[in-house]
Amino acid sequence: MYERLRLGHVAVPHRLLSGELTYAWYRGPGTPVTAPALPDGRPDGPHTTADHALVYDPEHGLFDVSYAAAWTLGRTIGLADPDYTTAVTRARRELANQAAALMSGARAVQDGPAALGPLRELASADFRRTLADGLKGAQLPDTEGRRAPAPPRTRSGMRALLGEERNAAVLRATADRNADAIAAWQARLGLLHGLPFHHLVPDPRMLPPESLRMFRIDPAWIEALVAGAADVAVHTSIDAQLAPELNRAARRKSTAPVAAAAGMLLRSALVTAWPDIVITACLGGRELTELRRAMPGPGTMMVLWDGVPDTVVLREPGQGIHYGIDAGDRISLRDLTPGPGLGTPLETFYPADGQGTVTELHLRPGPEDGPAVLRLFGDGGLIAPLARTFGLADLDPGQLAIELVNAPLEQEITSPAADPARTETLR
């Protein structure tokens, strides 16, 4: 049980087909670890129920309903979208009509000689004479010269014709012609568009206020989600036979460049205060592509990337720059050397550790009940000791402005696997 919880599952109510109410395990598309591969030999689609996606745990006698729930959710989202259901139904009808035409053509070619033989006989110029002479003789069956009709094809035999190369090419072209809208819709679904928040985070305790969760995407969960939508509008056996062709066409026409591999959920007041917060993810020094950013719930942000990052940086929006004394009542020193490095943080502070704060050393009390004022020049002024930290006698206004710049704050989160000595840094 604890292992299931560690892997991101939660217990949910579950009613068995026999009617008993028990519980089962559920996990959404995000996992804290790489999801294990599913075993081979899974049943091919299309399906009309989610039973094929149930995973049974014989050790505890419980079901894992994660993939079954994903399939059902995909089907529900698909059925709820009239544009999608219209596109899928139209594509299936065109494929079925094309298949019927191909099978009818094959039947006409097969039955042609046997059906036209008697008509040719009737049209013969000697038919009258032949008929009269025949009536004078003994009426015995004459099978000489007759060609036995070809045995009729079975339904399965007619459908097997659809797999022949010429017929398959016609069906493939029909599927491609109708797959554009389907592929675009399924690509959006693969990026979790339209998913209810409780399917992403099944228990609120998994994402408490002021928290951040990194996760990997389980591709099998996404596959089950899209498969549920892809199985919409399968009404006949011909629809079921041609469904794989339409699914392959949708994959060929897919507008998604790559699938999402990882993501982040942030639930914080930062989301409301800074909806345009800058989030950058890198892997091995290479910036990953942000595939989607959304607000799936109040004060909650979700970001998806095309890879699993080893470093994620959250940065205050650029318009947050301002001037003043930094946190801790000290000044974060910046390089004053002219050149490309001008203004670069030096990771040191004034006053130095253990030497007080700016207000303790340089604040001048105001008259009576008036506000205190920061002393810049003269005895106890800020400028002279600040300049001495750079080996200078004085600071001009531009140099002082550089030292008082408060750049946007940045939070860097580093994977322990990438840097075991440091997991979080604040700049």
mmCIF file of C-alpha atoms in Angstrom, residues 8-295:
data_model
loop_
_atom_site.group_PDB
_atom_site.id
_atom_site.type_symbol
_atom_site.label_atom_id
_atom_site.label_comp_id
_atom_site.label_asym_id
_atom_site.label_seq_id
_atom_site.Cartn_x
_atom_site.Cartn_y
_atom_site.Cartn_z
ATOM 1 C CA GLY A 8 1.429 8.753 -6.765
ATOM 2 C CA HIS A 9 -1.716 6.625 -6.419
ATOM 3 C CA VAL A 10 -4.705 7.444 -4.240
ATOM 4 C CA ALA A 11 -7.510 5.173 -3.046
ATOM 5 C CA VAL A 12 -10.884 5.860 -4.681
ATOM 6 C CA PRO A 13 -14.323 4.213 -4.292
ATOM 7 C CA HIS A 14 -14.940 1.453 -6.846
ATOM 8 C CA ARG A 15 -17.992 -0.699 -7.549
ATOM 9 C CA LEU A 16 -17.319 -4.116 -9.064
ATOM 10 C CA LEU A 17 -19.394 -5.570 -11.900
ATOM 11 C CA SER A 18 -20.900 -7.957 -9.366
ATOM 12 C CA GLY A 19 -22.186 -4.987 -7.359
ATOM 13 C CA GLU A 20 -19.836 -4.971 -4.356
ATOM 14 C CA LEU A 21 -18.517 -1.587 -3.280
ATOM 15 C CA THR A 22 -14.785 -1.568 -2.558
ATOM 16 C CA TYR A 23 -11.875 0.717 -3.321
ATOM 17 C CA ALA A 24 -9.321 0.841 -6.118
ATOM 18 C CA TRP A 25 -6.123 2.687 -6.950
ATOM 19 C CA TYR A 26 -6.086 5.725 -9.216
ATOM 20 C CA ARG A 27 -3.276 7.902 -10.540
ATOM 21 C CA GLY A 28 -3.523 10.768 -13.003
ATOM 22 C CA PRO A 29 -1.224 11.482 -15.954
ATOM 23 C CA GLY A 30 1.525 12.866 -13.699
ATOM 24 C CA THR A 31 3.829 10.503 -11.823
ATOM 25 C CA PRO A 32 6.646 11.221 -9.345
ATOM 26 C CA VAL A 33 8.769 8.536 -11.033
ATOM 27 C CA THR A 34 9.000 7.011 -14.494
ATOM 28 C CA ALA A 35 5.876 4.920 -15.067
ATOM 29 C CA PRO A 36 6.547 1.220 -15.731
ATOM 30 C CA ALA A 37 5.890 -0.076 -19.223
ATOM 31 C CA LEU A 38 2.658 -1.984 -19.748
ATOM 32 C CA PRO A 39 2.868 -5.690 -20.616
ATOM 33 C CA ASP A 40 2.561 -6.864 -24.222
ATOM 34 C CA GLY A 41 -0.500 -8.683 -25.478
ATOM 35 C CA ARG A 42 -2.998 -5.956 -24.689
ATOM 36 C CA PRO A 43 -6.298 -6.281 -26.620
ATOM 37 C CA ASP A 44 -6.551 -4.215 -29.777
ATOM 38 C CA GLY A 45 -9.278 -1.640 -30.144
ATOM 39 C CA PRO A 46 -11.709 -0.244 -30.749
ATOM 40 C CA HIS A 47 -13.511 -0.830 -27.475
ATOM 41 C CA THR A 48 -16.957 0.040 -26.208
ATOM 42 C CA THR A 49 -16.202 -0.200 -22.465
ATOM 43 C CA ALA A 50 -13.200 0.490 -20.245
ATOM 44 C CA ASP A 51 -12.962 -3.067 -18.905
ATOM 45 C CA HIS A 52 -9.968 -3.820 -21.139
ATOM 46 C CA ALA A 53 -7.952 -1.117 -19.327
ATOM 47 C CA LEU A 54 -8.480 -2.373 -15.771
ATOM 48 C CA VAL A 55 -5.295 -3.610 -14.082
ATOM 49 C CA TYR A 56 -5.711 -6.269 -11.406
ATOM 50 C CA ASP A 57 -3.330 -6.551 -8.460
ATOM 51 C CA PRO A 58 -3.539 -10.202 -7.355
ATOM 52 C CA GLU A 59 -1.403 -9.592 -4.272
ATOM 53 C CA HIS A 60 -4.005 -7.343 -2.647
ATOM 54 C CA GLY A 61 -7.067 -8.285 -4.696
ATOM 55 C CA LEU A 62 -7.593 -4.713 -5.919
ATOM 56 C CA PHE A 63 -7.936 -3.017 -9.282
ATOM 57 C CA ASP A 64 -5.898 -0.119 -10.620
ATOM 58 C CA VAL A 65 -8.464 1.965 -12.513
ATOM 59 C CA SER A 66 -6.037 4.647 -13.750
ATOM 60 C CA TYR A 67 -6.038 3.644 -17.419
ATOM 61 C CA ALA A 68 -9.714 2.667 -17.407
ATOM 62 C CA ALA A 69 -10.581 6.092 -15.975
ATOM 63 C CA ALA A 70 -8.374 7.756 -18.613
ATOM 64 C CA TRP A 71 -10.154 5.851 -21.423
ATOM 65 C CA THR A 72 -13.583 6.740 -20.036
ATOM 66 C CA LEU A 73 -12.573 10.375 -19.569
ATOM 67 C CA GLY A 74 -11.300 10.642 -23.147
ATOM 68 C CA ARG A 75 -14.531 9.147 -24.450
ATOM 69 C CA THR A 76 -16.615 11.511 -22.302
ATOM 70 C CA ILE A 77 -14.698 14.601 -23.426
ATOM 71 C CA GLY A 78 -15.018 13.489 -27.045
ATOM 72 C CA LEU A 79 -18.771 12.885 -26.798
ATOM 73 C CA ALA A 80 -19.227 16.268 -25.097
ATOM 74 C CA ASP A 81 -17.693 18.106 -28.072
ATOM 75 C CA PRO A 82 -20.200 18.257 -30.969
ATOM 76 C CA ASP A 83 -17.556 19.377 -33.462
ATOM 77 C CA TYR A 84 -15.367 16.382 -32.681
ATOM 78 C CA THR A 85 -18.189 13.837 -32.750
ATOM 79 C CA THR A 86 -19.411 15.274 -36.055
ATOM 80 C CA ALA A 87 -15.936 14.979 -37.585
ATOM 81 C CA VAL A 88 -15.464 11.398 -36.366
ATOM 82 C CA THR A 89 -18.941 10.276 -37.440
ATOM 83 C CA ARG A 90 -18.496 11.812 -40.895
ATOM 84 C CA ALA A 91 -15.115 10.118 -41.317
ATOM 85 C CA ARG A 92 -16.490 6.716 -40.286
ATOM 86 C CA ARG A 93 -19.471 7.025 -42.644
ATOM 87 C CA GLU A 94 -17.266 7.934 -45.601
ATOM 88 C CA LEU A 95 -14.952 5.026 -44.837
ATOM 89 C CA ALA A 96 -17.895 2.629 -44.485
ATOM 90 C CA ASN A 97 -19.457 3.851 -47.739
ATOM 91 C CA GLN A 98 -16.146 3.498 -49.546
ATOM 92 C CA ALA A 99 -15.700 -0.017 -48.163
ATOM 93 C CA ALA A 100 -19.227 -0.965 -49.260
ATOM 94 C CA ALA A 101 -18.523 0.325 -52.761
ATOM 95 C CA LEU A 102 -15.311 -1.688 -52.970
ATOM 96 C CA MET A 103 -17.059 -4.855 -51.804
ATOM 97 C CA SER A 104 -19.970 -4.283 -54.219
ATOM 98 C CA GLY A 105 -17.546 -3.888 -57.098
ATOM 99 C CA ALA A 106 -15.831 -7.133 -56.201
ATOM 100 C CA ARG A 107 -19.202 -8.916 -56.037
ATOM 101 C CA ALA A 108 -20.199 -7.612 -59.471
ATOM 102 C CA VAL A 109 -16.956 -8.853 -61.007
ATOM 103 C CA GLN A 110 -17.406 -12.231 -59.341
ATOM 104 C CA ASP A 111 -21.062 -12.716 -60.352
ATOM 105 C CA GLY A 112 -20.788 -11.197 -63.824
ATOM 106 C CA PRO A 113 -20.160 -14.277 -66.064
ATOM 107 C CA ALA A 114 -22.704 -16.502 -64.316
ATOM 108 C CA ALA A 115 -25.380 -13.802 -64.362
ATOM 109 C CA LEU A 116 -24.860 -12.670 -67.960
ATOM 110 C CA GLY A 117 -24.705 -16.191 -69.478
ATOM 111 C CA PRO A 118 -28.482 -16.790 -69.589
ATOM 112 C CA LEU A 119 -29.085 -13.304 -71.028
ATOM 113 C CA ARG A 120 -26.650 -13.946 -73.853
ATOM 114 C CA GLU A 121 -28.455 -17.201 -74.565
ATOM 115 C CA LEU A 122 -31.796 -15.439 -74.802
ATOM 116 C CA ALA A 123 -30.351 -12.802 -77.117
ATOM 117 C CA SER A 124 -29.031 -15.407 -79.582
ATOM 118 C CA ALA A 125 -30.459 -15.253 -83.125
ATOM 119 C CA ASP A 126 -30.955 -19.018 -83.131
ATOM 120 C CA PHE A 127 -32.747 -19.054 -79.804
ATOM 121 C CA ARG A 128 -36.148 -19.840 -81.373
ATOM 122 C CA ARG A 129 -34.857 -22.695 -83.447
ATOM 123 C CA THR A 130 -32.813 -24.044 -80.607
ATOM 124 C CA LEU A 131 -35.825 -23.876 -78.316
ATOM 125 C CA ALA A 132 -38.101 -25.670 -80.842
ATOM 126 C CA ASP A 133 -35.572 -28.382 -81.549
ATOM 127 C CA GLY A 134 -35.011 -28.859 -77.921
ATOM 128 C CA LEU A 135 -38.681 -29.333 -77.189
ATOM 129 C CA LYS A 136 -38.900 -32.133 -79.793
ATOM 130 C CA GLY A 137 -36.226 -34.223 -78.111
ATOM 131 C CA ALA A 138 -36.075 -35.839 -74.742
ATOM 132 C CA GLN A 139 -36.038 -33.390 -71.885
ATOM 133 C CA LEU A 140 -32.814 -34.387 -70.249
ATOM 134 C CA PRO A 141 -30.570 -31.994 -68.412
ATOM 135 C CA ASP A 142 -27.687 -30.877 -70.589
ATOM 136 C CA THR A 143 -24.752 -29.559 -68.638
ATOM 137 C CA GLU A 144 -22.224 -29.866 -71.430
ATOM 138 C CA GLY A 145 -20.491 -26.618 -72.113
ATOM 139 C CA ARG A 146 -21.992 -24.915 -69.080
ATOM 140 C CA ARG A 147 -19.661 -23.208 -66.657
ATOM 141 C CA ALA A 148 -20.340 -23.825 -63.025
ATOM 142 C CA PRO A 149 -21.037 -20.554 -61.187
ATOM 143 C CA ALA A 150 -18.366 -19.402 -58.753
ATOM 144 C CA PRO A 151 -19.250 -20.099 -55.149
ATOM 145 C CA PRO A 152 -20.547 -16.971 -53.407
ATOM 146 C CA ARG A 153 -18.111 -15.167 -51.160
ATOM 147 C CA THR A 154 -18.762 -15.142 -47.450
ATOM 148 C CA ARG A 155 -19.057 -11.907 -45.519
ATOM 149 C CA SER A 156 -15.630 -12.437 -43.990
ATOM 150 C CA GLY A 157 -14.224 -13.107 -47.450
ATOM 151 C CA MET A 158 -15.669 -9.879 -48.799
ATOM 152 C CA ARG A 159 -14.168 -7.935 -45.899
ATOM 153 C CA ALA A 160 -10.825 -9.595 -46.468
ATOM 154 C CA LEU A 161 -10.848 -7.904 -49.877
ATOM 155 C CA LEU A 162 -10.453 -4.572 -48.089
ATOM 156 C CA GLY A 163 -6.959 -5.605 -47.060
ATOM 157 C CA GLU A 164 -5.778 -6.011 -50.642
ATOM 158 C CA GLU A 165 -3.234 -3.377 -51.605
ATOM 159 C CA ARG A 166 -5.375 -1.517 -54.150
ATOM 160 C CA ASN A 167 -8.416 -1.374 -51.886
ATOM 161 C CA ALA A 168 -6.308 -0.522 -48.834
ATOM 162 C CA ALA A 169 -4.797 2.437 -50.714
ATOM 163 C CA VAL A 170 -8.287 3.767 -51.510
ATOM 164 C CA LEU A 171 -9.356 3.466 -47.864
ATOM 165 C CA ARG A 172 -6.106 5.078 -46.694
ATOM 166 C CA ALA A 173 -6.707 8.084 -48.960
ATOM 167 C CA THR A 174 -10.286 8.381 -47.663
ATOM 168 C CA ALA A 175 -9.084 8.299 -44.054
ATOM 169 C CA ASP A 176 -6.372 10.902 -44.723
ATOM 170 C CA ARG A 177 -8.911 13.202 -46.343
ATOM 171 C CA ASN A 178 -11.065 13.209 -43.203
ATOM 172 C CA ALA A 179 -8.415 13.096 -40.454
ATOM 173 C CA ASP A 180 -7.233 16.720 -40.172
ATOM 174 C CA ALA A 181 -9.832 17.951 -37.668
ATOM 175 C CA ILE A 182 -9.654 14.699 -35.706
ATOM 176 C CA ALA A 183 -5.852 14.855 -35.459
ATOM 177 C CA ALA A 184 -5.849 18.488 -34.288
ATOM 178 C CA TRP A 185 -8.460 17.761 -31.600
ATOM 179 C CA GLN A 186 -6.657 14.652 -30.340
ATOM 180 C CA ALA A 187 -3.342 16.557 -30.233
ATOM 181 C CA ARG A 188 -4.933 19.092 -27.884
ATOM 182 C CA LEU A 189 -6.348 16.301 -25.755
ATOM 183 C CA GLY A 190 -2.863 14.766 -25.533
ATOM 184 C CA LEU A 191 -1.723 18.025 -23.908
ATOM 185 C CA LEU A 192 -4.484 17.618 -21.288
ATOM 186 C CA HIS A 193 -6.878 20.223 -22.678
ATOM 187 C CA GLY A 194 -10.299 19.855 -21.134
ATOM 188 C CA LEU A 195 -9.270 17.593 -18.248
ATOM 189 C CA PRO A 196 -11.102 18.245 -14.967
ATOM 190 C CA PHE A 197 -8.761 19.276 -12.176
ATOM 191 C CA HIS A 198 -9.679 16.324 -9.960
ATOM 192 C CA HIS A 199 -8.384 13.949 -12.642
ATOM 193 C CA LEU A 200 -5.033 15.752 -12.538
ATOM 194 C CA VAL A 201 -4.904 16.019 -8.742
ATOM 195 C CA PRO A 202 -7.298 13.393 -7.327
ATOM 196 C CA ASP A 203 -6.694 14.413 -3.698
ATOM 197 C CA PRO A 204 -6.258 18.076 -2.610
ATOM 198 C CA ARG A 205 -3.633 16.980 -0.089
ATOM 199 C CA MET A 206 -1.350 16.102 -2.989
ATOM 200 C CA LEU A 207 -1.083 19.820 -3.855
ATOM 201 C CA PRO A 208 -1.545 21.918 -0.687
ATOM 202 C CA PRO A 209 -1.507 25.740 -0.761
ATOM 203 C CA GLU A 210 1.887 27.353 -1.432
ATOM 204 C CA SER A 211 3.364 24.183 -2.896
ATOM 205 C CA LEU A 212 4.979 23.058 -6.121
ATOM 206 C CA ARG A 213 5.009 19.569 -7.628
ATOM 207 C CA MET A 214 7.202 18.322 -10.462
ATOM 208 C CA PHE A 215 6.023 15.250 -12.361
ATOM 209 C CA ARG A 216 6.711 13.000 -15.319
ATOM 210 C CA ILE A 217 4.001 12.210 -17.859
ATOM 211 C CA ASP A 218 2.856 8.602 -18.150
ATOM 212 C CA PRO A 219 2.594 8.044 -21.937
ATOM 213 C CA ALA A 220 0.339 5.004 -21.432
ATOM 214 C CA TRP A 221 -2.167 7.198 -19.540
ATOM 215 C CA ILE A 222 -2.184 9.714 -22.406
ATOM 216 C CA GLU A 223 -2.539 6.855 -24.894
ATOM 217 C CA ALA A 224 -5.578 5.527 -23.008
ATOM 218 C CA LEU A 225 -7.075 9.034 -22.849
ATOM 219 C CA VAL A 226 -6.759 9.574 -26.607
ATOM 220 C CA ALA A 227 -7.916 6.008 -27.333
ATOM 221 C CA GLY A 228 -11.154 6.678 -25.465
ATOM 222 C CA ALA A 229 -11.851 9.644 -27.726
ATOM 223 C CA ALA A 230 -10.732 7.713 -30.815
ATOM 224 C CA ASP A 231 -13.248 4.923 -30.096
ATOM 225 C CA VAL A 232 -16.205 7.300 -30.359
ATOM 226 C CA ALA A 233 -18.897 6.505 -32.992
ATOM 227 C CA VAL A 234 -17.931 2.869 -33.628
ATOM 228 C CA HIS A 235 -21.407 1.455 -34.380
ATOM 229 C CA THR A 236 -20.938 -1.438 -36.814
ATOM 230 C CA SER A 237 -18.497 -4.244 -37.477
ATOM 231 C CA ILE A 238 -17.263 -2.345 -40.555
ATOM 232 C CA ASP A 239 -16.576 0.688 -38.323
ATOM 233 C CA ALA A 240 -14.580 -1.560 -36.005
ATOM 234 C CA GLN A 241 -12.611 -3.050 -38.905
ATOM 235 C CA LEU A 242 -11.761 0.369 -40.369
ATOM 236 C CA ALA A 243 -11.083 2.144 -37.042
ATOM 237 C CA PRO A 244 -7.328 1.323 -37.074
ATOM 238 C CA GLU A 245 -7.032 2.941 -40.519
ATOM 239 C CA LEU A 246 -8.626 6.157 -39.239
ATOM 240 C CA ASN A 247 -6.405 6.106 -36.137
ATOM 241 C CA ARG A 248 -3.277 5.732 -38.274
ATOM 242 C CA ALA A 249 -4.412 8.632 -40.450
ATOM 243 C CA ALA A 250 -4.927 10.800 -37.351
ATOM 244 C CA ARG A 251 -1.385 10.016 -36.198
ATOM 245 C CA ARG A 252 0.005 10.869 -39.634
ATOM 246 C CA LYS A 253 -1.861 14.177 -39.613
ATOM 247 C CA SER A 254 -1.055 15.024 -35.984
ATOM 248 C CA THR A 255 -0.206 18.671 -35.372
ATOM 249 C CA ALA A 256 1.614 17.949 -32.089
ATOM 250 C CA PRO A 257 5.388 18.212 -32.726
ATOM 251 C CA VAL A 258 6.269 16.075 -29.711
ATOM 252 C CA ALA A 259 4.478 14.579 -26.738
ATOM 253 C CA ALA A 260 4.728 16.090 -23.272
ATOM 254 C CA ALA A 261 7.310 14.310 -21.117
ATOM 255 C CA ALA A 262 7.157 16.228 -17.838
ATOM 256 C CA GLY A 263 5.476 19.137 -16.140
ATOM 257 C CA MET A 264 4.962 21.211 -13.051
ATOM 258 C CA LEU A 265 1.974 22.167 -10.903
ATOM 259 C CA LEU A 266 2.247 25.363 -8.836
ATOM 260 C CA ARG A 267 -0.427 26.305 -6.311
ATOM 261 C CA SER A 268 0.470 29.652 -4.806
ATOM 262 C CA ALA A 269 -0.492 33.285 -4.426
ATOM 263 C CA LEU A 270 2.293 33.899 -6.965
ATOM 264 C CA VAL A 271 0.004 32.570 -9.697
ATOM 265 C CA THR A 272 -2.624 35.202 -8.943
ATOM 266 C CA ALA A 273 -0.126 38.010 -8.362
ATOM 267 C CA TRP A 274 2.144 37.159 -11.309
ATOM 268 C CA PRO A 275 0.150 35.251 -13.948
ATOM 269 C CA ASP A 276 3.018 35.917 -16.386
ATOM 270 C CA ILE A 277 5.718 34.580 -14.083
ATOM 271 C CA VAL A 278 8.758 33.480 -16.088
ATOM 272 C CA ILE A 279 9.402 29.729 -15.827
ATOM 273 C CA THR A 280 12.366 28.205 -17.624
ATOM 274 C CA ALA A 281 13.227 24.499 -17.697
ATOM 275 C CA CYS A 282 16.589 23.143 -18.854
ATOM 276 C CA LEU A 283 18.101 19.722 -19.403
ATOM 277 C CA GLY A 284 21.873 19.523 -19.594
ATOM 278 C CA GLY A 285 22.070 23.262 -20.248
ATOM 279 C CA ARG A 286 19.552 23.117 -23.124
ATOM 280 C CA GLU A 287 16.292 24.978 -22.664
ATOM 281 C CA LEU A 288 13.259 22.721 -23.050
ATOM 282 C CA THR A 289 10.233 23.669 -25.131
ATOM 283 C CA GLU A 290 7.190 24.733 -23.163
ATOM 284 C CA LEU A 291 4.284 22.896 -24.818
ATOM 285 C CA ARG A 292 1.487 24.273 -22.703
ATOM 286 C CA ARG A 293 0.765 26.596 -19.793
ATOM 287 C CA ALA A 294 -2.680 26.662 -18.204
ATOM 288 C CA MET A 295 -4.618 27.531 -15.062
#
